[in-house]
mmCIF file of C-alpha atoms in Angstrom:
data_model
loop_
_atom_site.group_PDB
_atom_site.id
_atom_site.type_symbol
_atom_site.label_atom_id
_atom_site.label_comp_id
_atom_site.label_asym_id
_atom_site.label_seq_id
_atom_site.Cartn_x
_atom_site.Cartn_y
_atom_site.Cartn_z
ATOM 1 C CA MET A 1 -23.902 -118.381 -83.448
ATOM 2 C CA PRO A 2 -21.158 -117.584 -81.711
ATOM 3 C CA VAL A 3 -17.888 -119.105 -82.791
ATOM 4 C CA PHE A 4 -16.056 -120.236 -79.764
ATOM 5 C CA ALA A 5 -12.650 -120.115 -79.272
ATOM 6 C CA PHE A 6 -10.819 -122.723 -76.951
ATOM 7 C CA GLU A 7 -9.424 -125.857 -77.705
ATOM 8 C CA GLN A 8 -12.642 -128.395 -77.991
ATOM 9 C CA PRO A 9 -12.459 -129.568 -81.768
ATOM 10 C CA HIS A 10 -14.432 -127.458 -84.067
ATOM 11 C CA ASP A 11 -15.107 -126.743 -87.724
ATOM 12 C CA ARG A 12 -14.337 -123.204 -89.564
ATOM 13 C CA ALA A 13 -18.051 -122.054 -88.559
ATOM 14 C CA GLY A 14 -17.429 -122.667 -84.966
ATOM 15 C CA ARG A 15 -19.048 -125.875 -84.858
ATOM 16 C CA PHE A 16 -18.217 -128.591 -82.312
ATOM 17 C CA VAL A 17 -16.757 -131.870 -84.037
ATOM 18 C CA ASN A 18 -15.774 -135.448 -82.483
ATOM 19 C CA LEU A 19 -12.324 -136.043 -81.874
ATOM 20 C CA ASP A 20 -11.604 -137.343 -85.184
ATOM 21 C CA GLY A 21 -12.934 -134.538 -86.638
ATOM 22 C CA SER A 22 -16.429 -136.436 -87.720
ATOM 23 C CA ARG A 23 -19.548 -134.347 -88.004
ATOM 24 C CA PRO A 24 -23.516 -136.098 -87.446
ATOM 25 C CA VAL A 25 -25.175 -137.382 -90.533
ATOM 26 C CA GLY A 26 -27.071 -135.175 -92.633
ATOM 27 C CA LEU A 27 -30.888 -134.856 -92.585
ATOM 28 C CA ALA A 28 -31.002 -136.894 -96.200
ATOM 29 C CA THR A 29 -29.682 -140.120 -93.999
ATOM 30 C CA VAL A 30 -31.894 -139.401 -91.153
ATOM 31 C CA LEU A 31 -34.940 -139.678 -93.570
ATOM 32 C CA ARG A 32 -33.522 -142.591 -95.495
ATOM 33 C CA TRP A 33 -34.021 -144.324 -92.304
ATOM 34 C CA ALA A 34 -36.984 -143.142 -90.720
ATOM 35 C CA VAL A 35 -38.840 -142.587 -94.157
ATOM 36 C CA TRP A 36 -37.786 -144.792 -97.250
ATOM 37 C CA ASP A 37 -36.575 -147.880 -95.200
ATOM 38 C CA ARG A 38 -39.694 -147.842 -93.886
ATOM 39 C CA LEU A 39 -42.018 -147.375 -96.537
ATOM 40 C CA THR A 40 -40.325 -150.270 -98.743
ATOM 41 C CA GLY A 41 -40.055 -152.335 -96.067
ATOM 42 C CA LYS A 42 -35.920 -152.449 -94.922
ATOM 43 C CA ARG A 43 -36.630 -151.562 -91.457
ATOM 44 C CA ARG A 44 -36.788 -154.077 -88.793
ATOM 45 C CA ARG A 45 -40.092 -154.903 -87.024
ATOM 46 C CA ALA A 46 -40.185 -154.959 -83.568
ATOM 47 C CA PRO A 47 -43.452 -154.217 -80.817
ATOM 48 C CA GLU A 48 -43.413 -150.674 -79.118
ATOM 49 C CA ARG A 49 -43.343 -151.989 -75.911
ATOM 50 C CA GLY A 50 -41.453 -154.692 -73.960
ATOM 51 C CA SER A 51 -40.460 -156.578 -70.808
ATOM 52 C CA VAL A 52 -38.422 -154.798 -68.655
ATOM 53 C CA LEU A 53 -37.683 -155.816 -64.990
ATOM 54 C CA THR A 54 -38.823 -152.530 -62.237
ATOM 55 C CA VAL A 55 -38.438 -153.001 -58.489
ATOM 56 C CA ALA A 56 -39.508 -150.521 -55.714
ATOM 57 C CA ALA A 57 -36.648 -148.418 -54.801
ATOM 58 C CA ASP A 58 -36.230 -148.107 -51.063
ATOM 59 C CA ARG A 59 -37.132 -144.121 -50.966
ATOM 60 C CA ALA A 60 -36.348 -144.026 -47.515
ATOM 61 C CA ARG A 61 -32.415 -145.394 -47.865
ATOM 62 C CA LEU A 62 -32.196 -142.961 -50.971
ATOM 63 C CA ALA A 63 -33.232 -139.570 -48.756
ATOM 64 C CA ARG A 64 -29.925 -139.633 -47.457
ATOM 65 C CA PRO A 65 -27.061 -139.743 -49.637
ATOM 66 C CA PRO A 66 -23.857 -141.726 -47.939
ATOM 67 C CA ALA A 67 -21.522 -140.114 -46.177
ATOM 68 C CA GLU A 68 -18.239 -139.725 -46.897
ATOM 69 C CA GLY A 69 -15.682 -142.903 -46.437
ATOM 70 C CA GLU A 70 -19.451 -145.176 -47.284
ATOM 71 C CA PRO A 71 -20.050 -146.768 -50.520
ATOM 72 C CA ALA A 72 -21.409 -144.729 -53.377
ATOM 73 C CA ARG A 73 -25.064 -145.851 -54.738
ATOM 74 C CA LEU A 74 -25.774 -145.549 -58.212
ATOM 75 C CA THR A 75 -29.646 -146.434 -59.067
ATOM 76 C CA TRP A 76 -30.863 -146.513 -62.170
ATOM 77 C CA LEU A 77 -34.138 -144.229 -63.121
ATOM 78 C CA GLY A 78 -34.350 -145.922 -66.765
ATOM 79 C CA HIS A 79 -33.048 -144.877 -69.932
ATOM 80 C CA ALA A 80 -29.336 -142.929 -69.081
ATOM 81 C CA SER A 81 -31.530 -141.287 -65.698
ATOM 82 C CA PHE A 82 -29.185 -142.697 -63.054
ATOM 83 C CA LEU A 83 -29.187 -140.806 -59.364
ATOM 84 C CA VAL A 84 -25.606 -140.997 -58.366
ATOM 85 C CA GLN A 85 -25.111 -140.410 -54.303
ATOM 86 C CA LEU A 86 -21.677 -140.233 -52.583
ATOM 87 C CA ASP A 87 -19.958 -138.262 -49.691
ATOM 88 C CA GLY A 88 -23.221 -136.228 -48.966
ATOM 89 C CA VAL A 89 -23.927 -135.433 -52.546
ATOM 90 C CA SER A 90 -27.204 -136.395 -54.536
ATOM 91 C CA LEU A 91 -26.236 -135.860 -58.529
ATOM 92 C CA LEU A 92 -28.803 -136.684 -61.103
ATOM 93 C CA VAL A 93 -27.677 -137.338 -64.302
ATOM 94 C CA ASP A 94 -29.595 -137.062 -67.616
ATOM 95 C CA PRO A 95 -32.932 -136.925 -65.978
ATOM 96 C CA ALA A 96 -35.875 -137.849 -67.842
ATOM 97 C CA LEU A 97 -38.541 -138.523 -65.858
ATOM 98 C CA ARG A 98 -42.037 -137.497 -66.945
ATOM 99 C CA PRO A 99 -44.436 -140.088 -68.972
ATOM 100 C CA ALA A 100 -43.080 -138.763 -71.936
ATOM 101 C CA ILE A 101 -40.549 -136.916 -73.847
ATOM 102 C CA PHE A 102 -40.427 -134.561 -76.808
ATOM 103 C CA GLY A 103 -42.090 -135.461 -79.729
ATOM 104 C CA GLY A 104 -44.583 -138.174 -77.976
ATOM 105 C CA ILE A 105 -42.645 -141.178 -77.358
ATOM 106 C CA VAL A 106 -44.097 -142.477 -74.157
ATOM 107 C CA ARG A 107 -42.044 -144.610 -71.686
ATOM 108 C CA ASN A 108 -42.106 -147.775 -71.665
ATOM 109 C CA VAL A 109 -41.803 -147.947 -67.662
ATOM 110 C CA PRO A 110 -42.231 -145.177 -65.069
ATOM 111 C CA PRO A 111 -39.005 -143.875 -63.706
ATOM 112 C CA GLY A 112 -37.014 -145.803 -61.044
ATOM 113 C CA VAL A 113 -38.094 -143.047 -58.537
ATOM 114 C CA PRO A 114 -41.083 -140.416 -59.428
ATOM 115 C CA LEU A 115 -40.135 -136.534 -59.736
ATOM 116 C CA GLU A 116 -41.671 -136.112 -56.174
ATOM 117 C CA ASP A 117 -40.190 -138.300 -54.034
ATOM 118 C CA LEU A 118 -36.668 -137.815 -55.213
ATOM 119 C CA PRO A 119 -34.233 -136.881 -52.324
ATOM 120 C CA PRO A 120 -33.137 -133.232 -52.556
ATOM 121 C CA ILE A 121 -30.472 -133.002 -55.371
ATOM 122 C CA ASP A 122 -27.410 -130.671 -55.301
ATOM 123 C CA ALA A 123 -26.994 -130.838 -59.481
ATOM 124 C CA GLN A 124 -28.040 -131.998 -62.346
ATOM 125 C CA LEU A 125 -25.435 -133.474 -64.626
ATOM 126 C CA VAL A 126 -26.642 -133.467 -68.965
ATOM 127 C CA THR A 127 -24.543 -134.529 -71.221
ATOM 128 C CA HIS A 128 -26.272 -133.301 -74.009
ATOM 129 C CA ASN A 129 -29.108 -131.341 -75.482
ATOM 130 C CA HIS A 130 -30.825 -134.061 -77.120
ATOM 131 C CA TYR A 131 -34.260 -134.540 -75.705
ATOM 132 C CA ASP A 132 -34.022 -138.219 -74.104
ATOM 133 C CA HIS A 133 -31.341 -136.814 -72.164
ATOM 134 C CA LEU A 134 -32.152 -132.898 -71.362
ATOM 135 C CA ASP A 135 -35.850 -132.747 -70.133
ATOM 136 C CA LEU A 136 -36.416 -129.634 -69.664
ATOM 137 C CA PRO A 137 -40.172 -129.690 -67.573
ATOM 138 C CA THR A 138 -37.527 -133.133 -65.641
ATOM 139 C CA LEU A 139 -34.839 -130.178 -64.650
ATOM 140 C CA ARG A 140 -37.332 -127.304 -63.766
ATOM 141 C CA SER A 141 -39.320 -129.266 -61.696
ATOM 142 C CA VAL A 142 -36.259 -130.445 -59.863
ATOM 143 C CA GLY A 143 -34.442 -127.346 -59.837
ATOM 144 C CA ALA A 144 -31.534 -128.023 -58.845
ATOM 145 C CA PRO A 145 -28.219 -125.940 -60.671
ATOM 146 C CA VAL A 146 -26.728 -127.826 -64.109
ATOM 147 C CA VAL A 147 -23.362 -128.751 -64.974
ATOM 148 C CA ALA A 148 -23.303 -129.195 -69.280
ATOM 149 C CA GLY A 149 -21.465 -128.583 -72.379
ATOM 150 C CA LEU A 150 -19.663 -125.550 -73.588
ATOM 151 C CA GLY A 151 -22.632 -123.819 -75.108
ATOM 152 C CA LEU A 152 -25.782 -124.519 -72.492
ATOM 153 C CA ALA A 153 -25.377 -122.673 -69.662
ATOM 154 C CA ARG A 154 -26.732 -119.266 -71.337
ATOM 155 C CA TRP A 155 -29.628 -121.795 -72.983
ATOM 156 C CA LEU A 156 -30.461 -122.814 -69.378
ATOM 157 C CA GLU A 157 -30.185 -119.780 -67.417
ATOM 158 C CA ALA A 158 -32.418 -117.892 -69.987
ATOM 159 C CA ARG A 159 -34.732 -121.072 -68.544
ATOM 160 C CA GLY A 160 -34.353 -119.957 -64.968
ATOM 161 C CA LEU A 161 -31.593 -123.063 -64.626
ATOM 162 C CA PRO A 162 -28.760 -121.884 -62.407
ATOM 163 C CA ALA A 163 -25.984 -123.831 -64.990
ATOM 164 C CA THR A 164 -22.133 -124.261 -65.426
ATOM 165 C CA GLU A 165 -20.592 -125.053 -68.708
ATOM 166 C CA LEU A 166 -17.783 -127.313 -69.005
ATOM 167 C CA GLY A 167 -15.411 -128.248 -72.109
ATOM 168 C CA TRP A 168 -13.830 -131.910 -72.398
ATOM 169 C CA TRP A 169 -11.490 -132.790 -69.316
ATOM 170 C CA ARG A 170 -12.484 -129.753 -67.521
ATOM 171 C CA SER A 171 -13.689 -130.125 -63.751
ATOM 172 C CA THR A 172 -16.027 -128.500 -61.376
ATOM 173 C CA ARG A 173 -16.804 -129.286 -57.649
ATOM 174 C CA VAL A 174 -20.199 -130.362 -56.025
ATOM 175 C CA GLY A 175 -19.845 -130.537 -52.441
ATOM 176 C CA ALA A 176 -16.877 -132.923 -51.726
ATOM 177 C CA VAL A 177 -17.424 -134.762 -55.336
ATOM 178 C CA ARG A 178 -15.228 -133.667 -58.418
ATOM 179 C CA VAL A 179 -16.849 -133.745 -61.548
ATOM 180 C CA THR A 180 -15.436 -133.659 -64.965
ATOM 181 C CA PHE A 181 -16.458 -133.389 -68.365
ATOM 182 C CA VAL A 182 -15.110 -136.003 -70.856
ATOM 183 C CA PRO A 183 -15.423 -136.624 -74.974
ATOM 184 C CA ALA A 184 -18.354 -139.070 -76.190
ATOM 185 C CA HIS A 185 -18.276 -139.767 -80.057
ATOM 186 C CA HIS A 186 -21.724 -138.075 -80.733
ATOM 187 C CA TRP A 187 -23.752 -134.667 -81.846
ATOM 188 C CA SER A 188 -25.820 -132.553 -80.379
ATOM 189 C CA ARG A 189 -28.981 -130.583 -81.754
ATOM 190 C CA ARG A 190 -32.171 -128.959 -79.777
ATOM 191 C CA GLY A 191 -33.881 -127.181 -83.132
ATOM 192 C CA PRO A 192 -33.363 -126.886 -87.166
ATOM 193 C CA LEU A 193 -30.373 -124.410 -86.592
ATOM 194 C CA ASP A 194 -28.186 -125.103 -83.611
ATOM 195 C CA THR A 195 -26.664 -128.765 -84.824
ATOM 196 C CA ASN A 196 -23.350 -129.227 -82.789
ATOM 197 C CA ALA A 197 -23.647 -125.537 -81.256
ATOM 198 C CA THR A 198 -22.881 -127.418 -78.019
ATOM 199 C CA LEU A 199 -20.395 -129.644 -76.654
ATOM 200 C CA TRP A 200 -21.572 -133.176 -75.800
ATOM 201 C CA GLY A 201 -19.822 -135.542 -73.832
ATOM 202 C CA GLY A 202 -20.026 -137.981 -70.439
ATOM 203 C CA PHE A 203 -18.828 -137.337 -66.950
ATOM 204 C CA VAL A 204 -16.678 -138.638 -64.266
ATOM 205 C CA VAL A 205 -17.550 -137.970 -60.708
ATOM 206 C CA GLU A 206 -15.127 -138.714 -58.136
ATOM 207 C CA GLY A 207 -15.810 -139.226 -54.580
ATOM 208 C CA SER A 208 -13.636 -140.842 -51.259
ATOM 209 C CA THR A 209 -14.864 -144.540 -51.973
ATOM 210 C CA ALA A 210 -15.826 -144.534 -55.426
ATOM 211 C CA THR A 211 -15.097 -142.851 -59.068
ATOM 212 C CA VAL A 212 -18.041 -143.465 -61.461
ATOM 213 C CA TYR A 213 -18.337 -142.961 -65.179
ATOM 214 C CA HIS A 214 -21.342 -142.013 -67.098
ATOM 215 C CA SER A 215 -20.932 -141.979 -71.138
ATOM 216 C CA GLY A 216 -23.661 -139.706 -72.095
ATOM 217 C CA ASP A 217 -24.557 -140.812 -75.877
ATOM 218 C CA SER A 218 -21.593 -142.238 -77.945
ATOM 219 C CA ALA A 219 -20.727 -144.549 -80.484
ATOM 220 C CA TYR A 220 -17.726 -146.422 -79.900
ATOM 221 C CA PHE A 221 -14.656 -144.575 -80.183
ATOM 222 C CA ALA A 222 -10.630 -144.467 -78.946
ATOM 223 C CA GLY A 223 -11.552 -142.010 -76.726
ATOM 224 C CA PHE A 224 -12.755 -144.644 -74.057
ATOM 225 C CA ARG A 225 -9.210 -146.111 -73.730
ATOM 226 C CA GLU A 226 -7.831 -142.425 -73.416
ATOM 227 C CA ILE A 227 -10.506 -141.803 -70.513
ATOM 228 C CA GLY A 228 -9.333 -145.016 -68.776
ATOM 229 C CA GLU A 229 -5.278 -143.708 -68.856
ATOM 230 C CA ARG A 230 -6.344 -140.457 -67.323
ATOM 231 C CA PHE A 231 -9.129 -142.011 -64.595
ATOM 232 C CA PRO A 232 -7.443 -145.119 -63.707
ATOM 233 C CA GLY A 233 -9.260 -147.292 -61.812
ATOM 234 C CA ILE A 234 -12.960 -146.128 -62.443
ATOM 235 C CA ASP A 235 -15.426 -148.278 -60.180
ATOM 236 C CA ALA A 236 -18.683 -148.394 -62.549
ATOM 237 C CA ALA A 237 -18.986 -147.224 -66.155
ATOM 238 C CA LEU A 238 -22.507 -146.788 -67.013
ATOM 239 C CA LEU A 239 -22.913 -147.530 -70.742
ATOM 240 C CA PRO A 240 -25.422 -147.307 -73.102
ATOM 241 C CA ILE A 241 -26.867 -150.774 -74.673
ATOM 242 C CA GLY A 242 -29.481 -149.592 -76.691
ATOM 243 C CA ALA A 243 -30.461 -147.412 -80.168
ATOM 244 C CA TYR A 244 -28.395 -149.602 -82.424
ATOM 245 C CA ASP A 245 -30.702 -151.107 -85.152
ATOM 246 C CA PRO A 246 -30.086 -150.528 -88.196
ATOM 247 C CA GLY A 247 -25.987 -150.477 -87.328
ATOM 248 C CA TRP A 248 -25.561 -148.562 -91.144
ATOM 249 C CA PHE A 249 -27.185 -145.467 -89.058
ATOM 250 C CA MET A 250 -27.663 -145.946 -85.777
ATOM 251 C CA LEU A 251 -23.689 -147.432 -84.800
ATOM 252 C CA ARG A 252 -22.701 -143.663 -85.891
ATOM 253 C CA GLN A 253 -24.019 -142.121 -82.774
ATOM 254 C CA HIS A 254 -24.612 -145.198 -80.407
ATOM 255 C CA MET A 255 -23.350 -148.348 -79.165
ATOM 256 C CA ASP A 256 -24.504 -151.844 -79.318
ATOM 257 C CA PRO A 257 -23.749 -154.225 -76.782
ATOM 258 C CA GLU A 258 -21.036 -155.835 -77.802
ATOM 259 C CA GLN A 259 -18.828 -152.495 -78.463
ATOM 260 C CA ALA A 260 -20.504 -151.314 -75.123
ATOM 261 C CA LEU A 261 -18.658 -154.529 -73.212
ATOM 262 C CA GLN A 262 -15.571 -153.288 -75.261
ATOM 263 C CA ALA A 263 -15.492 -150.088 -74.286
ATOM 264 C CA PHE A 264 -15.745 -151.050 -70.512
ATOM 265 C CA GLU A 265 -12.565 -153.565 -71.587
ATOM 266 C CA ASP A 266 -10.633 -150.138 -72.604
ATOM 267 C CA LEU A 267 -11.654 -148.017 -69.948
ATOM 268 C CA GLY A 268 -10.431 -150.507 -67.740
ATOM 269 C CA ALA A 269 -13.418 -150.249 -64.938
ATOM 270 C CA ARG A 270 -14.100 -152.606 -62.212
ATOM 271 C CA ALA A 271 -17.739 -153.047 -63.083
ATOM 272 C CA PHE A 272 -20.208 -152.654 -66.188
ATOM 273 C CA VAL A 273 -23.402 -150.945 -65.378
ATOM 274 C CA ALA A 274 -26.005 -151.554 -68.439
ATOM 275 C CA MET A 275 -28.292 -147.964 -69.586
ATOM 276 C CA HIS A 276 -30.337 -146.568 -72.479
ATOM 277 C CA TRP A 277 -32.546 -149.325 -72.954
ATOM 278 C CA GLY A 278 -36.210 -150.928 -72.384
ATOM 279 C CA THR A 279 -37.658 -147.004 -71.334
ATOM 280 C CA PHE A 280 -37.861 -145.053 -75.135
ATOM 281 C CA LYS A 281 -38.280 -146.883 -78.563
ATOM 282 C CA LEU A 282 -36.061 -144.847 -80.092
ATOM 283 C CA ALA A 283 -34.549 -147.316 -82.887
ATOM 284 C CA ASP A 284 -35.753 -150.626 -84.372
ATOM 285 C CA GLU A 285 -34.264 -153.443 -82.089
ATOM 286 C CA PRO A 286 -37.059 -154.967 -79.619
ATOM 287 C CA LEU A 287 -36.573 -152.934 -76.317
ATOM 288 C CA ASP A 288 -35.874 -156.544 -74.749
ATOM 289 C CA GLU A 289 -33.056 -157.461 -76.730
ATOM 290 C CA PRO A 290 -30.251 -155.732 -75.457
ATOM 291 C CA PRO A 291 -29.483 -157.904 -72.085
ATOM 292 C CA ARG A 292 -29.648 -160.299 -73.666
ATOM 293 C CA ARG A 293 -27.117 -159.414 -75.824
ATOM 294 C CA VAL A 294 -24.855 -158.362 -73.189
ATOM 295 C CA GLU A 295 -25.175 -161.802 -71.243
ATOM 296 C CA ALA A 296 -24.019 -163.742 -74.558
ATOM 297 C CA GLU A 297 -20.980 -161.360 -75.120
ATOM 298 C CA ARG A 298 -20.261 -161.511 -71.126
ATOM 299 C CA VAL A 299 -19.958 -165.220 -71.632
ATOM 300 C CA ARG A 300 -17.926 -165.089 -74.828
ATOM 301 C CA ARG A 301 -15.613 -162.443 -73.169
ATOM 302 C CA GLY A 302 -15.178 -165.050 -69.651
ATOM 303 C CA LEU A 303 -16.297 -161.880 -67.495
ATOM 304 C CA PRO A 304 -17.816 -162.778 -64.192
ATOM 305 C CA PRO A 305 -21.520 -162.220 -63.865
ATOM 306 C CA GLU A 306 -20.815 -159.848 -60.658
ATOM 307 C CA ARG A 307 -18.675 -157.565 -62.791
ATOM 308 C CA VAL A 308 -21.715 -156.837 -65.674
ATOM 309 C CA ARG A 309 -24.742 -155.279 -64.155
ATOM 310 C CA VAL A 310 -28.283 -154.834 -65.878
ATOM 311 C CA LEU A 311 -30.002 -153.239 -63.135
ATOM 312 C CA ALA A 312 -33.783 -153.536 -62.743
ATOM 313 C CA VAL A 313 -35.398 -149.989 -63.147
ATOM 314 C CA GLY A 314 -35.260 -148.518 -59.595
ATOM 315 C CA GLU A 315 -32.733 -150.915 -58.571
ATOM 316 C CA THR A 316 -29.866 -149.827 -56.540
ATOM 317 C CA LEU A 317 -26.371 -150.797 -56.684
ATOM 318 C CA GLU A 318 -23.299 -149.810 -54.301
ATOM 319 C CA VAL A 319 -20.072 -149.061 -55.563
ATOM 320 C CA ALA A 320 -16.512 -148.632 -53.705
ATOM 321 C CA ARG A 321 -12.703 -149.290 -54.706
ATOM 322 C CA PRO A 322 -10.946 -151.712 -52.731
ATOM 323 C CA LEU A 323 -9.518 -150.440 -49.395
ATOM 324 C CA ALA A 324 -5.815 -151.130 -50.442
ATOM 325 C CA VAL A 325 -6.428 -148.290 -53.638
ATOM 326 C CA ARG A 326 -8.272 -145.684 -52.281
ATOM 327 C CA GLU A 327 -7.127 -142.420 -52.146
ATOM 328 C CA PRO A 328 -9.129 -139.025 -51.558
ATOM 329 C CA ALA A 329 -10.049 -136.955 -54.822
ATOM 330 C CA THR A 330 -6.957 -134.539 -55.809
ATOM 331 C CA PRO A 331 -7.554 -131.316 -58.236
ATOM 332 C CA ARG A 332 -6.065 -131.873 -61.495
#
């Protein structure tokens, strides 16, 4: 495995680490949750399926991305997968659109837009290499270039996909849109020997009328405040609300709904958009529990309902910053 010589935090072996220097939980911890706690009856029991609202996407509308100056469009495809359209560009973020992912984990609901009905895609943004975020068959079916974290370009290109890799706070352009890779508190692994060999993170997508942040997978961490400071006026923050139970294990790598709303406030974003729930059964909570906790926390914090959105799978949300504060994206 190559040792990366750059400014990203890494250990002596060249493996990436989080901003605070932490590494992922070890195999013994995973086995305690997956095997021992199940055998001893300590794991919470919940159905493998759950109730998730779906709507038919307006495919004719999605066929043409908004022009420069028009509001951006966000369409939830399920789990962490979004179609983000702005300034004449269509981006897929973490597309995993097949009936099941690696390991035989089956979808609870179909994708918001089937693969064959997607509009032409300009780029695919991959936050990290876990199978529910980097689904290679989906990426190949779409065929568009990929933007991902450091260490993934060679892997993707060897599998026939043109790729650009970025370190944290580094940017690239897709048409008129600027895409910046930003930190997350998580980890990476595709196989038994490549733990943390590739970089994980989130994306900030900046266009003429909106700035959209997609966190990828992340535990709650101080980095949300720094992202908000570096990108003031985020118009929509796409944040995960599922896969949090049991907390002693899952909250080292994911957020619960209450933490997600705290991250939203740390970011200083205008709108919260929920993701990473209801599609794949990855943890012990019921699939349809996260939005109920989001709503309770919204009320407790006194946030207006129009600022906290839990979309239906297939639903499209238009976002745009107020006219008085619009400025064109400028190079950093």
